[in-house]
Every structure is written in structure tokens, then in C-alpha cells.
Short mmCIF file of N, CA, C and O in Angstrom, two decimals:
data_model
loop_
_atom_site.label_atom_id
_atom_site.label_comp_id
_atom_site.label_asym_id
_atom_site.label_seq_id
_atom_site.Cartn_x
_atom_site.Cartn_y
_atom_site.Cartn_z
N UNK A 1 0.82 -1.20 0.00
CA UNK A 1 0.00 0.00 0.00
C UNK A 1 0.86 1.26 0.00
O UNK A 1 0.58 2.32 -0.55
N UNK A 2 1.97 0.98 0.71
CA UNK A 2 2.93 2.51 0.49
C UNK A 2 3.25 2.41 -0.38
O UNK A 2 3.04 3.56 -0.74
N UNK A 3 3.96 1.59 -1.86
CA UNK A 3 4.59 1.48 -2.62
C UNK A 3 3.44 2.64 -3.56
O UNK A 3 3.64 3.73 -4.10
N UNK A 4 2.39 1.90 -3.43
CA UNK A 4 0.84 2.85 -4.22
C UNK A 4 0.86 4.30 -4.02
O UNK A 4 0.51 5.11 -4.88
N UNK A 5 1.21 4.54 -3.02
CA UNK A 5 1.21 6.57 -2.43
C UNK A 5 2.51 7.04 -2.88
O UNK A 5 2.72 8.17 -3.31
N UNK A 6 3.36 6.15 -2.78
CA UNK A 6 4.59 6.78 -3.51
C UNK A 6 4.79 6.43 -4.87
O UNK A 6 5.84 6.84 -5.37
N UNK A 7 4.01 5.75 -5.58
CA UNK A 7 4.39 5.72 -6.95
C UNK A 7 3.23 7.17 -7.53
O UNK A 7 3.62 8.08 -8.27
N UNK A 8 1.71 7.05 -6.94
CA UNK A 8 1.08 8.03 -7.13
C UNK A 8 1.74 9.40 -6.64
O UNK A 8 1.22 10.34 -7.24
N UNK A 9 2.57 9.74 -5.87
CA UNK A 9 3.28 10.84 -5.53
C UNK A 9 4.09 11.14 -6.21
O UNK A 9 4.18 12.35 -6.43
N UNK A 10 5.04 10.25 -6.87
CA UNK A 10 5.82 10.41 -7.81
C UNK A 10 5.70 10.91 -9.31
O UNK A 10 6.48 11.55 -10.01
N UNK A 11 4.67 10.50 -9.50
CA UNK A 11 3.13 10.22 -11.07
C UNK A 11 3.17 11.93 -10.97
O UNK A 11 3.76 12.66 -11.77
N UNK A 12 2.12 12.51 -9.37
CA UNK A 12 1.74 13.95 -9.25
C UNK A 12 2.72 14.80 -9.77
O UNK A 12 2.51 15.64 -10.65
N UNK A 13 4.39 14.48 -8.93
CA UNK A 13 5.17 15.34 -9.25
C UNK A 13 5.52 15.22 -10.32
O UNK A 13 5.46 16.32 -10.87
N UNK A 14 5.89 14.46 -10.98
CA UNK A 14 5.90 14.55 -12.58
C UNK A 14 5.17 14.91 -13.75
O UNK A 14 5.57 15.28 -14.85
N UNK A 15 3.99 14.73 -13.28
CA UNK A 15 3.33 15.71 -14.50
C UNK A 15 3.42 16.92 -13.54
O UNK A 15 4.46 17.43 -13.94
N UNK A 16 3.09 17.51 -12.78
CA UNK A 16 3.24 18.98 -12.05
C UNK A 16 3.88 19.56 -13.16
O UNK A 16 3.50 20.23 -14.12
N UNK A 17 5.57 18.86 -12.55
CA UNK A 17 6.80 19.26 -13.47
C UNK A 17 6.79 19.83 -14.64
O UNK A 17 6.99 20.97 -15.04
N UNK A 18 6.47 18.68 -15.19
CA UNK A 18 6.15 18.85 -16.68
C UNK A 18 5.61 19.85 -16.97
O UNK A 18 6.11 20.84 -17.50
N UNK A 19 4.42 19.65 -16.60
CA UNK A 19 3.61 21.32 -16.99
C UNK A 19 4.15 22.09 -16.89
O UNK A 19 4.42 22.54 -18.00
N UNK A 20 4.49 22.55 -16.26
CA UNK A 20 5.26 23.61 -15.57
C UNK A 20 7.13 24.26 -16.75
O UNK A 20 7.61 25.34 -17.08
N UNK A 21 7.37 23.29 -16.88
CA UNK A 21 8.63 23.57 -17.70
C UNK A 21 8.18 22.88 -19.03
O UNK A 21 9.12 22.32 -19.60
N UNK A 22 6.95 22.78 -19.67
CA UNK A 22 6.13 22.76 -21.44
C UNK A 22 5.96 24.88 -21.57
O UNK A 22 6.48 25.67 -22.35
N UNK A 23 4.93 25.11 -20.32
CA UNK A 23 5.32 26.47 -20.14
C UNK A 23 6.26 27.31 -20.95
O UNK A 23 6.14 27.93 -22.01
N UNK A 24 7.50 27.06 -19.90
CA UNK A 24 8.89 28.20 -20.34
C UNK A 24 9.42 28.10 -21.53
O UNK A 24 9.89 28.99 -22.24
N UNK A 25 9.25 26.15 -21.84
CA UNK A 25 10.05 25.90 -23.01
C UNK A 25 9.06 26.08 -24.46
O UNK A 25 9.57 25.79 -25.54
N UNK A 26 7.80 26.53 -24.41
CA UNK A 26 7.09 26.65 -25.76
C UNK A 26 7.12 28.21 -25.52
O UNK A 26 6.41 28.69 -26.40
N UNK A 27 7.64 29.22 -24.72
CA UNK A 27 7.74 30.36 -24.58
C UNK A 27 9.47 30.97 -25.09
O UNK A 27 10.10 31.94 -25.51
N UNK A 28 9.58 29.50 -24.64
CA UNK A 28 11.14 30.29 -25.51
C UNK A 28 11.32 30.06 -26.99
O UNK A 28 11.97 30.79 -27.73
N UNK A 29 10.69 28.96 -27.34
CA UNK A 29 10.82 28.36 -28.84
C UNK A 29 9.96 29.52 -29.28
O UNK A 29 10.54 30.21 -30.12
N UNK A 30 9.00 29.84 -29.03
CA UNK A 30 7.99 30.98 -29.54
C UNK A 30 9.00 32.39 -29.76
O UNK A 30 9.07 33.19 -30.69
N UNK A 31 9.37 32.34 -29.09
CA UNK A 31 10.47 34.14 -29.42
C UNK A 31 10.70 33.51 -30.20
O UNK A 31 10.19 33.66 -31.31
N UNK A 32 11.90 32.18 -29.81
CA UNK A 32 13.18 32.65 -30.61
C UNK A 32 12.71 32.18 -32.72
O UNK A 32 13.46 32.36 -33.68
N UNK A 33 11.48 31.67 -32.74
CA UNK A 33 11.22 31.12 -34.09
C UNK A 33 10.43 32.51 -34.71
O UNK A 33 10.55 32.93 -35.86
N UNK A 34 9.29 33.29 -33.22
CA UNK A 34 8.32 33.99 -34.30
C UNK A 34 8.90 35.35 -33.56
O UNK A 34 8.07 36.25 -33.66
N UNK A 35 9.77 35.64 -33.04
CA UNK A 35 10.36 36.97 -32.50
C UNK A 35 10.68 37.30 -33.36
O UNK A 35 10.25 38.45 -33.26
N UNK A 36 11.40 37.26 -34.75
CA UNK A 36 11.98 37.95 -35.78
C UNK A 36 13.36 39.00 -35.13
O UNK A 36 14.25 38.58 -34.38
N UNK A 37 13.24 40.46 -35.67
CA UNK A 37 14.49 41.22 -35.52
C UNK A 37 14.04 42.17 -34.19
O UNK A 37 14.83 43.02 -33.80
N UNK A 38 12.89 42.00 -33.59
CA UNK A 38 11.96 42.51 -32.50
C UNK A 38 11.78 42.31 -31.67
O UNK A 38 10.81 42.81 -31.10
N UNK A 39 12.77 41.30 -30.95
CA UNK A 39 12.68 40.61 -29.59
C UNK A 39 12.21 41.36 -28.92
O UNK A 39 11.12 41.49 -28.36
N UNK A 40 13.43 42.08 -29.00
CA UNK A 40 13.84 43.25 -27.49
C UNK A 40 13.37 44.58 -27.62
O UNK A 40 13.64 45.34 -26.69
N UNK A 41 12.58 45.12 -28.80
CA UNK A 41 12.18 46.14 -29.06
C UNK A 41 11.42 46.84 -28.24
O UNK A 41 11.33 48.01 -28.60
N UNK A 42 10.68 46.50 -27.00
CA UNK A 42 10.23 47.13 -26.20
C UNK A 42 11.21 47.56 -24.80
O UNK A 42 11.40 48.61 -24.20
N UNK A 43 11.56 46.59 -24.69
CA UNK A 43 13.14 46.80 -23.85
C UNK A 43 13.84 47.84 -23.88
O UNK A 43 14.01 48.74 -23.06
N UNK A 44 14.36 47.57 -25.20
CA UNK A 44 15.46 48.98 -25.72
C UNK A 44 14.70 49.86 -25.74
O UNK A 44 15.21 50.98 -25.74
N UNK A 45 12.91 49.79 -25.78
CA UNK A 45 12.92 51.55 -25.87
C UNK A 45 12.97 52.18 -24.48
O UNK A 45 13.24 53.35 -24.21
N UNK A 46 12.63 51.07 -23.55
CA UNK A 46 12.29 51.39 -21.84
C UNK A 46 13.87 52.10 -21.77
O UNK A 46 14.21 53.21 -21.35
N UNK A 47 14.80 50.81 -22.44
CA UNK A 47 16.23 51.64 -21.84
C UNK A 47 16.18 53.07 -22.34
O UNK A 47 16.74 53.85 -21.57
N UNK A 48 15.81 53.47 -23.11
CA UNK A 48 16.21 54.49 -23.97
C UNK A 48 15.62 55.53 -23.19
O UNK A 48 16.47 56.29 -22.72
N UNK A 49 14.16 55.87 -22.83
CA UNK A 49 13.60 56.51 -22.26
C UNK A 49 14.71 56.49 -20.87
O UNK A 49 15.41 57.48 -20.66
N UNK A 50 14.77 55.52 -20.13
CA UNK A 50 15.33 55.45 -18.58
C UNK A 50 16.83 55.78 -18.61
O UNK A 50 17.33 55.81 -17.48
N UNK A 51 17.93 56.10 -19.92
CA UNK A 51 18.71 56.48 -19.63
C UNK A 51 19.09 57.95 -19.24
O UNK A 51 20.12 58.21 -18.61
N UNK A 52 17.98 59.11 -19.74
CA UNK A 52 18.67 60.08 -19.36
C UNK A 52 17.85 60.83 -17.96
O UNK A 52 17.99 61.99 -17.57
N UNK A 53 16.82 59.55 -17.27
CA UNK A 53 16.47 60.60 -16.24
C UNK A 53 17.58 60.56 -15.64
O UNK A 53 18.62 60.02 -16.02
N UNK A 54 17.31 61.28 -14.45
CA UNK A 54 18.59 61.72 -12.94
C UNK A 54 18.04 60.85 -12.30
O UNK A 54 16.97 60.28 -12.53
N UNK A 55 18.91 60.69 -11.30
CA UNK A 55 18.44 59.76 -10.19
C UNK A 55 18.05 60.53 -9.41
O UNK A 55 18.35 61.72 -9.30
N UNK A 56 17.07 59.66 -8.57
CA UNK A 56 16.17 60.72 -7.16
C UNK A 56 17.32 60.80 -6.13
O UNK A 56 18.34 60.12 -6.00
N UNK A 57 16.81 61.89 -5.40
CA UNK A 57 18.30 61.60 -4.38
C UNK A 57 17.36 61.92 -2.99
O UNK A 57 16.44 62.73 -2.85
N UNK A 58 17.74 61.31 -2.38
CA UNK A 58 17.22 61.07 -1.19
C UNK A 58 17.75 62.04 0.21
O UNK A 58 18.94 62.34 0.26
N UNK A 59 17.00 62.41 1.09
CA UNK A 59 17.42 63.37 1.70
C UNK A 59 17.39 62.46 3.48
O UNK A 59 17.75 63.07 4.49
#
């Protein structure tokens, strides 16, 4: 009967898993196939904007 809770425990965590890292890995294949030359294009503009404020300065 324990062998049963731990093979079913084992079963849970493995598909969990799975799911879980199908996720990241059809999120990365997705950039890197339909991202084109635009990955980062929202990025670079955040940098762009955020490079010339000042920093706050704290008193």
C-alpha cells in the first residue's frame, strides 16, 4: 500500500513538473522562431527613455 502513495506521488510530481517547464520551453521556442528582428524592441525603448532621467536623491 505505500509502494501505491509513492508511486502516485511520484506520477503527481511529474506531470506537475512537466507542466510547468512545457510552459517556459514553448515560450522560448515561440520568441526565438516567431520573435523575428523585435525581440527586445520594447526593452530597448524602456532603456532608452530610462537612460537620461537623474536619479532621485534622497534626503
Amino acid at each position: 500500500m505505500i509502494s501505491f502513495f509513492t508511486d502516485l506521488t511520484l506520477l503527481a510530481l511529474c506531470v506537475v513538473g512537466i507542466t510547468a517547464l512545457m510552459g517556459s520551453i514553448s515560450q522560448f521556442i515561440a520568441v526565438k522562431l516567431f520573435g523575428g528582428k523585435k525581440v527586445f524592441h520594447f526593452v530597448d525603448k524602456s532603456k532608452s527613455f530610462q537612460e537620461n532621467w537623474s536619479p532621485v536623491k534622497r534626503r
